Coordinates of C-alpha atoms and ligand atoms in Angstrom, one line a residue:
M10 CA -24.2 -19.7 -15.8
K11 CA -25.1 -21.3 -19.3
D12 CA -27.9 -23.9 -19.0
D13 CA -28.8 -27.0 -20.7
H14 CA -30.8 -25.0 -23.5
Y15 CA -27.7 -23.2 -24.2
L16 CA -26.0 -26.8 -24.3
A17 CA -28.7 -28.0 -26.6
R18 CA -27.9 -25.0 -28.8
I19 CA -24.3 -25.5 -29.2
L20 CA -24.8 -29.1 -30.1
G21 CA -27.2 -28.2 -32.8
R22 CA -25.1 -25.4 -34.0
I23 CA -22.0 -27.8 -34.1
H24 CA -23.8 -31.0 -35.8
G25 CA -22.4 -32.1 -39.0
R26 CA -18.9 -30.0 -38.7
G27 CA -15.4 -31.1 -37.9
Y28 CA -14.9 -32.9 -34.7
K29 CA -12.6 -30.0 -33.4
A30 CA -15.7 -28.1 -32.7
Y31 CA -16.7 -30.0 -29.9
Q32 CA -14.1 -28.0 -28.1
D33 CA -16.8 -25.3 -27.8
L34 CA -18.6 -27.7 -25.2
R35 CA -15.9 -27.1 -22.5
G36 CA -17.6 -25.4 -19.5
S37 CA -20.4 -25.8 -17.0
Y38 CA -24.2 -26.0 -17.6
Q39 CA -27.0 -25.6 -15.1
F40 CA -29.6 -28.3 -15.5
N41 CA -32.9 -28.6 -13.5
Q42 CA -31.3 -30.8 -10.7
F43 CA -27.6 -30.7 -11.2
T44 CA -24.6 -29.0 -13.0
L45 CA -22.9 -30.6 -15.6
H46 CA -19.2 -29.9 -16.3
V47 CA -17.4 -30.7 -19.5
D48 CA -13.6 -30.8 -18.3
H49 CA -11.7 -32.4 -21.1
V50 CA -13.0 -33.0 -24.8
Q51 CA -11.2 -35.6 -26.8
R52 CA -9.6 -34.8 -29.9
D53 CA -11.3 -37.3 -32.3
P54 CA -13.7 -40.1 -31.7
Y55 CA -11.1 -42.8 -31.3
A56 CA -9.1 -40.9 -28.7
S57 CA -9.8 -41.8 -25.1
P58 CA -13.1 -40.4 -24.2
S59 CA -14.3 -37.0 -22.9
H60 CA -14.4 -36.3 -19.3
L61 CA -17.6 -35.0 -17.5
R62 CA -18.9 -34.4 -14.2
V63 CA -22.3 -34.1 -12.6
E64 CA -22.8 -31.8 -9.4
V65 CA -26.0 -32.6 -7.3
E66 CA -26.7 -30.5 -4.6
D67 CA -29.8 -32.0 -2.9
H68 CA -28.7 -35.5 -2.7
H69 CA -30.8 -36.3 0.4
Y70 CA -28.3 -38.8 1.6
P71 CA -28.2 -38.4 5.5
P72 CA -25.0 -37.3 6.8
H73 CA -24.3 -40.2 8.9
F74 CA -24.4 -42.4 5.7
F75 CA -20.8 -41.0 4.9
S76 CA -19.5 -39.7 8.6
T77 CA -16.8 -42.3 8.8
S78 CA -14.2 -43.2 6.0
I79 CA -15.4 -46.5 5.6
R80 CA -19.1 -45.5 5.2
R81 CA -18.1 -42.9 2.7
V82 CA -16.1 -45.4 0.6
A83 CA -18.8 -47.9 0.7
L84 CA -21.6 -45.2 -0.2
E85 CA -19.6 -43.8 -2.9
D86 CA -19.2 -47.4 -4.3
Y87 CA -22.8 -47.8 -4.2
I88 CA -23.6 -44.8 -5.9
A89 CA -21.0 -45.4 -8.7
R90 CA -22.5 -49.0 -9.3
S91 CA -26.2 -47.3 -9.4
F92 CA -24.9 -44.9 -11.8
Q93 CA -23.4 -47.6 -14.0
R94 CA -26.6 -49.6 -13.8
S95 CA -28.6 -46.5 -14.7
I96 CA -26.4 -45.9 -18.0
H97 CA -27.2 -49.4 -18.9
A98 CA -30.8 -49.1 -18.3
H99 CA -31.1 -45.7 -20.2
L100 CA -28.6 -45.7 -23.2
T101 CA -29.2 -47.9 -25.8
R102 CA -26.7 -49.2 -28.1
P103 CA -24.4 -46.4 -29.4
R104 CA -23.9 -45.5 -33.0
G105 CA -21.0 -43.7 -34.8
S106 CA -17.2 -44.0 -35.0
G107 CA -15.0 -45.1 -32.5
R108 CA -16.2 -44.7 -28.8
S109 CA -19.2 -42.5 -30.0
G110 CA -21.9 -42.4 -27.4
V111 CA -20.4 -44.8 -25.0
M112 CA -20.7 -43.6 -21.6
R113 CA -18.8 -45.0 -18.6
I114 CA -18.4 -44.7 -14.9
D115 CA -15.4 -46.6 -13.2
A116 CA -17.4 -48.3 -10.9
G117 CA -15.1 -51.4 -10.2
G118 CA -15.4 -54.9 -9.8
Q119 CA -15.8 -57.3 -6.7
E120 CA -13.8 -54.8 -4.2
I121 CA -15.2 -51.9 -2.6
L122 CA -12.3 -49.4 -3.2
E123 CA -11.8 -45.7 -2.5
R124 CA -12.5 -44.2 -6.1
S125 CA -12.3 -40.7 -7.6
C126 CA -15.3 -41.1 -9.6
V127 CA -17.8 -40.3 -6.9
N128 CA -17.2 -37.9 -4.1
I129 CA -20.0 -37.0 -1.8
N130 CA -20.0 -34.5 1.2
P131 CA -22.9 -32.8 2.9
E132 CA -23.2 -29.9 0.5
N133 CA -22.9 -31.9 -3.1
L134 CA -22.4 -35.3 -4.8
E135 CA -20.0 -35.3 -7.6
I136 CA -19.9 -37.9 -10.1
R137 CA -17.3 -38.3 -12.7
F138 CA -17.7 -40.2 -15.9
T139 CA -16.4 -40.2 -19.5
L140 CA -18.4 -40.0 -22.6
G141 CA -17.2 -40.7 -26.4
L142 CA -18.8 -37.8 -28.1
S143 CA -20.7 -38.9 -31.1
A144 CA -19.2 -38.6 -34.7
K145 CA -19.7 -40.2 -38.0
G146 CA -16.2 -40.2 -39.4
R147 CA -14.9 -37.1 -38.0
K148 CA -18.0 -35.2 -38.5
I149 CA -20.0 -34.4 -35.2
M150 CA -23.2 -35.9 -34.5
G151 CA -24.5 -33.3 -32.3
E152 CA -28.2 -34.5 -32.5
D153 CA -27.1 -37.8 -30.9
T154 CA -24.9 -35.9 -28.3
K155 CA -27.7 -33.6 -27.7
K156 CA -30.2 -36.7 -27.2
I157 CA -27.5 -38.3 -24.6
L158 CA -26.5 -35.3 -22.5
V159 CA -29.7 -33.2 -22.6
E160 CA -32.6 -35.8 -22.6
I161 CA -30.9 -38.9 -21.3
L162 CA -28.4 -37.8 -18.7
P163 CA -31.2 -36.3 -16.6
H164 CA -32.9 -39.8 -16.1
I165 CA -29.6 -41.6 -15.3
V166 CA -28.8 -38.7 -12.7
D167 CA -32.5 -39.0 -11.5
D168 CA -32.4 -42.9 -10.9
S169 CA -29.1 -43.1 -9.3
C170 CA -27.9 -39.7 -7.5
F171 CA -30.6 -39.2 -5.0
F172 CA -31.5 -41.0 -1.8
T173 CA -35.0 -42.1 -1.9
G174 CA -35.0 -44.5 1.3
N175 CA -33.9 -47.7 -0.4
P176 CA -32.6 -49.8 2.5
E177 CA -30.1 -51.5 0.1
V178 CA -28.1 -48.5 0.5
E179 CA -27.6 -48.8 4.2
S180 CA -27.1 -52.5 4.0
H181 CA -24.1 -52.1 1.7
L182 CA -22.6 -49.6 4.0
H183 CA -23.3 -52.0 7.1
L184 CA -21.7 -54.7 5.4
A185 CA -18.4 -53.0 4.7
E186 CA -18.4 -51.5 8.1
D187 CA -18.8 -54.9 9.7
A188 CA -16.0 -56.3 7.6
Q189 CA -13.5 -53.3 8.9
A190 CA -14.6 -53.8 12.5
I191 CA -13.7 -57.7 12.3
R192 CA -10.5 -56.5 10.7
E193 CA -9.6 -54.4 13.8
E194 CA -10.9 -57.0 16.0
L195 CA -8.1 -59.3 14.6
Y196 CA -5.4 -57.6 16.3
I197 CA -7.2 -57.8 19.8
E198 CA -7.8 -61.4 19.2
G199 CA -4.2 -62.3 18.2
L200 CA -5.5 -63.4 14.8
V201 CA -4.3 -62.4 11.3
A202 CA -7.2 -63.6 9.3
F203 CA -10.6 -64.7 9.6
I204 CA -13.1 -66.6 7.4
A205 CA -16.8 -66.5 8.3
N206 CA -18.5 -69.7 8.2
G207 CA -20.7 -69.9 5.0
S208 CA -18.3 -68.0 3.0
T209 CA -17.8 -68.9 -0.7
L210 CA -14.2 -69.0 -1.4
P211 CA -13.9 -70.3 -5.1
R212 CA -14.2 -68.1 -7.9
R213 CA -16.1 -69.0 -11.0
S214 CA -12.8 -69.3 -13.2
G215 CA -9.1 -68.1 -13.2
I216 CA -10.3 -64.9 -15.1
C217 CA -13.6 -64.5 -13.5
S218 CA -13.6 -63.0 -9.8
Q219 CA -17.4 -64.0 -9.2
P220 CA -18.1 -66.5 -6.9
L221 CA -18.4 -70.2 -8.0
S222 CA -21.9 -71.2 -7.8
G223 CA -22.8 -74.4 -6.0
A224 CA -19.4 -74.3 -4.2
V225 CA -18.8 -76.0 -0.6
P226 CA -19.7 -73.4 2.1
F227 CA -16.7 -72.7 4.4
K228 CA -17.0 -74.0 7.7
S229 CA -14.6 -73.8 10.8
P230 CA -13.2 -76.5 12.5
E231 CA -14.3 -76.6 16.2
S232 CA -10.9 -75.8 17.5
L233 CA -10.3 -72.8 15.5
R234 CA -13.7 -71.3 15.8
I235 CA -14.2 -68.1 17.0
S236 CA -17.0 -65.5 17.0
L237 CA -16.2 -61.7 16.5
N238 CA -18.5 -58.8 17.3
S239 CA -19.8 -56.7 14.4
P240 CA -21.7 -53.5 14.9
N241 CA -24.4 -54.3 12.5
Q242 CA -24.8 -58.2 12.5
G243 CA -23.6 -58.9 16.0
L244 CA -21.5 -62.1 16.5
I245 CA -20.1 -63.6 13.6
T246 CA -18.5 -67.1 13.8
G247 CA -15.8 -68.5 11.7
M248 CA -12.3 -69.6 11.5
G249 CA -9.6 -67.4 12.9
I250 CA -6.1 -67.9 11.9
P251 CA -3.6 -67.2 14.6
E252 CA -0.6 -65.0 14.4
G253 CA 2.6 -67.0 14.2
V254 CA 3.5 -69.6 11.5
T255 CA 0.5 -71.3 10.0
L256 CA 0.7 -74.0 7.4
I257 CA -2.3 -75.1 5.1
V258 CA -1.5 -78.7 3.9
G259 CA -3.7 -81.3 2.2
G260 CA -4.0 -83.3 -1.0
G261 CA -3.9 -81.8 -4.4
Y262 CA -7.0 -80.2 -5.4
H263 CA -8.5 -80.1 -2.0
G264 CA -9.0 -76.3 -1.8
K265 CA -5.6 -75.1 -0.3
S266 CA -4.7 -72.4 -2.7
T267 CA -8.2 -71.3 -2.7
L268 CA -8.4 -70.6 0.8
L269 CA -5.0 -68.8 0.6
Q270 CA -6.4 -66.6 -2.5
A271 CA -9.3 -65.7 -0.1
V272 CA -6.9 -64.7 2.6
E273 CA -4.9 -62.5 0.1
A274 CA -8.2 -60.9 -0.9
G275 CA -9.4 -60.3 2.5
V276 CA -7.3 -57.0 2.7
Y277 CA -10.1 -55.7 0.7
N278 CA -13.7 -55.4 1.6
H279 CA -16.1 -57.1 -0.9
L280 CA -19.5 -56.7 -2.4
P281 CA -22.5 -58.2 -0.9
G282 CA -22.9 -61.5 -2.4
D283 CA -19.2 -61.9 -3.4
G284 CA -18.9 -64.7 -0.9
R285 CA -15.8 -63.2 0.6
E286 CA -17.5 -60.2 2.2
L287 CA -16.7 -61.6 5.6
V288 CA -13.2 -62.9 4.8
V289 CA -11.1 -60.5 6.4
T290 CA -7.3 -60.1 6.8
R291 CA -4.9 -57.7 8.4
E292 CA -4.4 -54.8 5.8
S293 CA -0.5 -55.7 6.0
A294 CA -0.7 -59.0 4.4
V295 CA 1.7 -59.4 1.3
K296 CA 1.7 -62.3 -1.1
I297 CA 5.2 -63.4 -1.8
R298 CA 6.1 -65.4 -4.8
A299 CA 9.0 -66.3 -7.2
E300 CA 9.4 -63.8 -9.8
D301 CA 12.0 -64.7 -12.1
G302 CA 13.2 -61.9 -14.6
R303 CA 12.2 -59.0 -12.3
S304 CA 14.7 -56.3 -11.8
I305 CA 16.1 -55.8 -8.0
Q306 CA 18.2 -52.6 -7.0
K307 CA 20.3 -52.5 -4.0
T308 CA 17.9 -54.8 -2.0
D309 CA 19.3 -56.5 1.1
I310 CA 18.7 -60.3 0.6
N311 CA 21.6 -61.1 2.6
S312 CA 19.9 -63.1 5.3
F313 CA 18.3 -65.4 2.5
I314 CA 21.3 -65.3 0.1
H315 CA 24.8 -64.7 0.9
E316 CA 27.7 -64.8 -1.6
P317 CA 26.5 -66.6 -4.7
P318 CA 29.3 -67.5 -7.1
F319 CA 31.4 -64.7 -8.3
M320 CA 29.7 -62.3 -6.2
K321 CA 30.8 -60.6 -2.9
S322 CA 28.0 -59.4 -0.8
T323 CA 24.3 -59.4 -1.3
K324 CA 23.6 -56.7 1.0
E325 CA 23.1 -54.5 -1.9
F326 CA 21.9 -56.8 -4.4
S327 CA 21.1 -55.7 -7.9
T328 CA 20.1 -57.3 -11.0
Q329 CA 18.1 -57.0 -14.2
N330 CA 17.1 -60.6 -14.2
A331 CA 16.6 -62.3 -11.0
S332 CA 16.3 -65.7 -10.5
G333 CA 13.4 -67.7 -8.8
S334 CA 15.0 -67.9 -5.2
T335 CA 16.8 -64.2 -5.4
S336 CA 13.2 -62.5 -6.6
Q337 CA 11.5 -64.6 -3.9
A338 CA 13.9 -63.2 -1.4
A339 CA 13.6 -59.6 -2.8
N340 CA 9.9 -60.0 -2.6
I341 CA 10.0 -60.5 1.3
V342 CA 12.6 -58.1 2.3
E343 CA 10.7 -55.5 0.2
A344 CA 7.5 -56.3 1.9
L345 CA 9.0 -56.0 5.3
E346 CA 10.7 -52.8 4.3
A347 CA 7.2 -51.3 3.4
G348 CA 5.8 -52.4 6.7
S349 CA 4.3 -55.9 6.1
Q350 CA 3.6 -57.7 9.1
L351 CA 2.0 -61.1 7.4
L352 CA 3.4 -62.9 4.6
L353 CA 1.5 -65.2 2.4
F354 CA 2.9 -68.1 0.3
D355 CA 1.8 -70.9 -1.9
E356 CA 4.1 -73.6 -2.8
D357 CA 2.5 -73.6 -6.4
T358 CA 4.1 -70.1 -7.1
S359 CA 7.3 -70.6 -4.9
A360 CA 10.9 -71.5 -5.6
T361 CA 11.4 -74.8 -4.1
N362 CA 15.0 -74.2 -3.2
F363 CA 13.8 -71.1 -1.4
M364 CA 11.3 -73.0 0.5
I365 CA 13.1 -76.1 1.6
R366 CA 16.3 -77.9 1.7
D367 CA 16.3 -81.3 3.0
E368 CA 18.5 -83.9 4.9
R369 CA 19.7 -85.5 1.9
M370 CA 20.5 -82.4 0.2
Q371 CA 22.2 -81.1 3.1
A372 CA 24.5 -84.0 2.9
L373 CA 25.1 -84.1 -0.7
V374 CA 25.5 -80.0 -1.0
K375 CA 27.6 -78.7 1.8
S376 CA 26.3 -75.5 3.4
N377 CA 29.3 -73.7 2.2
Q378 CA 28.5 -74.7 -1.3
E379 CA 24.8 -73.3 -0.7
P380 CA 24.2 -69.7 -0.8
I381 CA 20.6 -70.0 0.1
T382 CA 19.2 -70.0 3.6
P383 CA 15.8 -71.6 2.9
Y384 CA 12.8 -69.6 4.5
L385 CA 12.2 -72.8 6.7
D386 CA 15.1 -71.6 8.7
R387 CA 13.9 -68.2 8.9
V388 CA 10.3 -68.4 9.3
Q389 CA 10.3 -68.6 13.1
E390 CA 12.8 -66.0 13.6
L391 CA 10.8 -63.7 11.4
Y392 CA 7.8 -63.9 13.9
D393 CA 9.7 -64.2 17.0
Q394 CA 12.3 -61.0 16.3
E395 CA 10.4 -59.2 13.9
G396 CA 6.7 -60.1 14.6
V397 CA 5.9 -61.1 11.2
S398 CA 3.6 -63.9 10.5
T399 CA 3.3 -66.4 7.9
V400 CA 0.6 -68.1 6.2
M401 CA 2.0 -70.9 3.9
V402 CA 0.4 -73.3 1.7
M403 CA 2.9 -76.4 1.8
G404 CA 1.6 -79.8 0.9
G405 CA 4.9 -81.1 -0.6
S406 CA 7.2 -81.0 2.5
G407 CA 6.7 -82.0 6.1
D408 CA 10.0 -80.1 7.2
Y409 CA 7.7 -77.4 8.2
F410 CA 6.0 -79.2 11.0
E411 CA 8.4 -78.3 13.5
V412 CA 8.2 -74.7 12.8
A413 CA 4.6 -74.1 12.4
H414 CA 2.2 -72.9 15.4
T415 CA -0.9 -74.2 13.6
I416 CA -1.5 -76.7 10.9
I417 CA -4.8 -76.5 9.0
M418 CA -5.6 -79.5 6.6
M419 CA -7.9 -79.1 3.6
D420 CA -9.9 -82.0 3.0
C421 CA -12.7 -82.0 0.3
Y422 CA -12.9 -78.0 0.8
Q423 CA -13.2 -78.3 4.3
P424 CA -10.6 -77.4 7.1
H425 CA -9.3 -79.5 9.9
N426 CA -7.1 -78.6 12.6
R427 CA -4.2 -80.9 12.4
T428 CA -1.7 -79.3 14.6
L429 CA -1.4 -82.0 17.1
E430 CA -1.2 -84.9 14.8
A431 CA 1.6 -83.0 12.7
R432 CA 3.3 -82.4 15.8
K433 CA 3.2 -86.3 16.8
V434 CA 4.5 -87.2 13.1
A435 CA 7.3 -84.9 13.5
Q436 CA 8.3 -86.5 16.8
Q437 CA 7.8 -90.0 15.3
I438 CA 9.8 -89.4 12.0
P439 CA 12.8 -86.8 12.6
T440 CA 13.6 -84.9 9.7
G441 CA 17.4 -85.2 10.2
R442 CA 18.1 -81.7 8.8
S443 CA 19.9 -79.4 10.6
R444 CA 19.1 -75.8 10.9
E445 CA 21.3 -73.3 8.7
V446 CA 21.5 -69.9 9.6
P447 CA 24.9 -68.2 9.1
Y448 CA 23.8 -64.9 11.2
P449 CA 20.8 -63.5 12.7
F450 CA 17.9 -62.0 10.3
S451 CA 18.3 -58.5 9.2
Y452 CA 17.7 -55.9 6.5
R453 CA 18.7 -52.4 5.4
H454 CA 16.2 -49.8 4.5
R455 CA 16.9 -47.9 1.2
T456 CA 16.8 -44.4 0.0
P457 CA 15.2 -44.3 -3.5
L458 CA 16.5 -41.3 -5.4
K459 CA 14.7 -38.8 -7.5
E460 CA 16.4 -39.6 -10.8
S461 CA 14.8 -42.9 -10.6
I462 CA 11.6 -41.4 -12.0
N463 CA 11.5 -39.6 -15.3
P464 CA 8.0 -39.3 -16.7
Y465 CA 9.1 -37.8 -20.2
R466 CA 9.5 -39.6 -23.1
G467 CA 11.1 -37.1 -25.3
R468 CA 9.1 -33.9 -24.6
R469 CA 6.0 -35.7 -23.8
M470 CA 5.0 -36.7 -20.4
K471 CA 3.8 -40.2 -20.2
I472 CA 2.3 -41.4 -17.1
S473 CA -0.4 -44.1 -17.9
N474 CA -1.2 -47.7 -17.3
R475 CA -2.2 -50.6 -19.7
G476 CA -4.8 -52.6 -18.0
K477 CA -3.8 -53.7 -14.5
D478 CA -0.7 -55.4 -15.0
T479 CA 1.6 -52.7 -16.5
I480 CA 2.3 -49.1 -15.9
L481 CA 4.1 -46.8 -18.5
L482 CA 6.2 -44.1 -17.1
G483 CA 8.2 -42.1 -19.5
S484 CA 10.2 -44.9 -21.5
D485 CA 9.9 -47.4 -18.8
T486 CA 7.7 -50.1 -18.5
I487 CA 6.8 -51.5 -15.2
D488 CA 5.5 -55.2 -15.2
L489 CA 3.1 -55.7 -12.3
S490 CA 1.5 -59.1 -13.4
Q491 CA 3.0 -60.9 -10.5
V492 CA 1.7 -58.6 -8.0
K493 CA -1.4 -60.5 -7.0
Q494 CA -3.0 -58.2 -4.7
L495 CA -3.3 -55.5 -7.1
V496 CA -6.9 -56.1 -8.3
D497 CA -8.2 -53.2 -10.4
P498 CA -6.8 -51.3 -13.5
S499 CA -7.5 -47.9 -11.8
Q500 CA -5.2 -49.0 -9.0
T501 CA -2.6 -49.5 -11.5
R502 CA -3.3 -46.0 -12.9
A503 CA -3.3 -44.4 -9.5
L504 CA 0.1 -46.1 -9.0
A505 CA 1.6 -44.6 -12.0
Y506 CA 0.6 -41.1 -10.9
A507 CA 1.7 -41.8 -7.3
L508 CA 5.1 -42.9 -8.6
Y509 CA 5.3 -39.4 -10.1
H510 CA 4.0 -37.9 -7.0
A511 CA 6.4 -39.6 -4.7
Q512 CA 9.1 -38.4 -6.5
K513 CA 8.7 -34.9 -4.7
Y514 CA 9.5 -36.8 -1.3
M515 CA 12.7 -38.4 -2.9
D516 CA 15.1 -36.0 -1.1
G517 CA 18.2 -38.0 -1.0
H518 CA 17.7 -39.1 2.7
S519 CA 14.1 -40.3 3.1
T520 CA 13.9 -43.9 3.2
L521 CA 11.3 -45.8 1.1
R522 CA 9.2 -46.3 4.0
E523 CA 9.1 -42.6 5.0
I524 CA 8.4 -41.6 1.5
L525 CA 5.4 -44.2 1.6
S526 CA 4.1 -42.8 4.8
R527 CA 4.4 -39.3 3.5
L528 CA 2.3 -40.0 0.5
E529 CA -0.3 -42.0 2.6
A530 CA -0.7 -38.8 4.6
D531 CA -1.2 -36.8 1.5
L532 CA -4.0 -39.2 0.4
E533 CA -5.4 -39.3 3.8
R534 CA -5.6 -35.4 3.8
K535 CA -6.6 -34.7 0.1
G536 CA -8.0 -38.1 -1.3
L537 CA -6.9 -39.5 -4.7
D538 CA -6.9 -36.1 -6.5
V539 CA -3.8 -35.3 -5.0
L540 CA -1.9 -37.7 -7.4
S541 CA -3.2 -36.1 -10.2
P542 CA -0.1 -35.0 -12.5
P543 CA -0.6 -31.3 -13.9
G544 CA -3.2 -30.9 -16.6
R545 CA -5.2 -34.0 -15.5
E546 CA -7.2 -32.6 -12.8
N547 CA -10.4 -34.3 -11.8
P548 CA -9.5 -37.6 -12.9
P549 CA -12.5 -40.0 -13.4
D550 CA -10.6 -43.1 -13.0
L551 CA -8.5 -43.6 -9.9
A552 CA -8.8 -46.3 -7.2
G553 CA -7.3 -46.5 -3.9
F554 CA -4.3 -49.0 -3.2
R555 CA -2.1 -49.9 -0.4
P556 CA 1.5 -48.8 0.4
F557 CA 2.8 -52.3 -0.6
E558 CA 1.7 -52.3 -3.9
L559 CA 3.3 -48.8 -4.5
A560 CA 6.6 -50.1 -3.1
A561 CA 6.1 -53.1 -5.4
A562 CA 5.9 -50.7 -8.4
L563 CA 8.9 -48.6 -7.5
N564 CA 10.6 -51.6 -6.8
R565 CA 10.0 -53.2 -10.3
L566 CA 10.9 -50.0 -11.9
R567 CA 14.0 -50.9 -14.0
S568 CA 15.7 -47.3 -13.7
L569 CA 15.2 -47.5 -9.9
S570 CA 18.1 -45.7 -8.4
I571 CA 19.1 -46.3 -4.8
K572 CA 21.4 -44.0 -2.7
Ligands
LIG9 P1 -5.3 -77.2 -4.1 O1 -4.5 -75.9 -3.9 O2 -5.6 -77.8 -2.9 O3 -4.5 -78.1 -5.1 P2 -7.3 -75.5 -5.2 O4 -7.6 -74.6 -4.1 O5 -6.5 -75.2 -6.3 O6 -6.7 -76.7 -4.8 O7 -8.7 -76.1 -5.6 C1 -9.1 -76.9 -6.7 C2 -10.1 -76.8 -7.4 O8 -11.3 -76.8 -6.6 C3 -10.3 -75.5 -7.8 O9 -10.9 -75.6 -9.2 C4 -11.2 -74.5 -7.1 O10 -12.0 -73.7 -7.6 C5 -12.0 -75.6 -6.6 N1 -12.6 -75.3 -5.3 C6 -11.9 -74.9 -4.1 N2 -12.6 -74.6 -3.1 C7 -13.8 -75.1 -3.6 C8 -15.1 -75.1 -2.7 N3 -15.2 -74.8 -1.3 N4 -16.2 -75.8 -3.4 C9 -16.1 -76.1 -4.8 N5 -15.0 -76.2 -5.3 C10 -13.9 -75.7 -4.7
LIG10 MG1 -2.8 -75.2 -4.8

């Protein structure tokens, strides 16, 4: 195999030549402690950067650090972040045109996600990263690239890819393992979420997911307090949110939405120091909101909306421009279709007419004039018949008191259990409204068809993402900005690839749920790489996602075609 000296010689030789000569770099080079693979070379200094990989054989990480999937994901996460720190420590400000000299690893934000950028097994450790190959205009700055790859890269690798006994590594794994253990215990204890005492829930700002400093630490009310056992930290005490229907009430600005958002985020594990590292939620929790303008394809929203004006049936409801209430109904049914057993609502982002309908409105607008069955009249049934729990922020209407099992009141950022008081209020002040359910709750499973997905724009394949909120697929654009549990742009990229991959399971018979589980089985067996479209082997920047977000992406595809 060629070695680092050989690489240095190529770079010396092509220094000053046109950018195309960088293509000569493709291949593998044996360094002292690792092998460097140059997989993809960018076409010019402004194009998306080149893909490189480092393979380390004697990484010294003990096998029990990655013996379970939760440990492996956390270890790989730790290594990605170390590599990133090491890049910052060793690489000085880049010079040159475009992305010259910019080295990146996809280390992620506050969540610990499965990532394609680091892969460890007993034999080796693989790190995938990108580098903008240096140029001035279109002239190769070979000496700069030589410095980065031949001199600096060995230091970066040396600092971050070998286990040296640092106890921080193990505590990173232990924390993720504890969070996962608690998540599994939720089912045994009949809980849907758990918030450890001392957690910091609020974030620094709406655009920054770091913890707010000086926040009031979370403390469970006595009556909802529970201690759960974790393998590494022993008993952890906090508030358990039980199965069933839970309301979060309280005055404006008292921390209701912040609590719900922490529960939403609890489907993922978080970094030590995040403040939510011991806030855990069942993995099937889906945030439901109104999302007017989205498209809907043959979704059975009939249990919530029947016979709107000039329309016969809503068992196969399609639109390219949903209203607030129809979009919210579709979001619920689609979450259930994908297998969710826990729905999260915030009144701030819900359609009022979908959530409530009070006595006076029932008197004025007769039920035969109102196509909407409000969620209020389905929420209990969903729990009793489908086993689907609800956690809802509802500060604006007491009509939910009758149907709730647990009522948590936020007061100055502290939770109180007000279930009994609310029951009393409900008895003293009857709502006077009547339940409006024309027929029992049901929905239909749909079969998506192959032709839904066309990755070609003209003759070129286009499967990519723009940030966290947009997927570009052929000539379609999918807007995911209202899919709030999507947290990382690399998840969005993986979703784009997954849509393409899922197409092969669209055989005209398989339901959406069946397609999701086949894809999950693929991911479990082969990892994120299985999603890569042809010609994009060894992707450096994919992150794990849930089936719910994949379903959400497919459901928002405007060309979705249903049998
Ligand atoms: P609500 O939904 O009840 O109106 P929010 O959850 O939106 O209230 O919270 C209002 C504000 O208080 C937000 O800016 C939030 O960041 C902040 N906040 C929430 N919880 C805490 C806390 N525990 N400590 C300090 N500030 C908090
Ligand atoms: Mg709010």
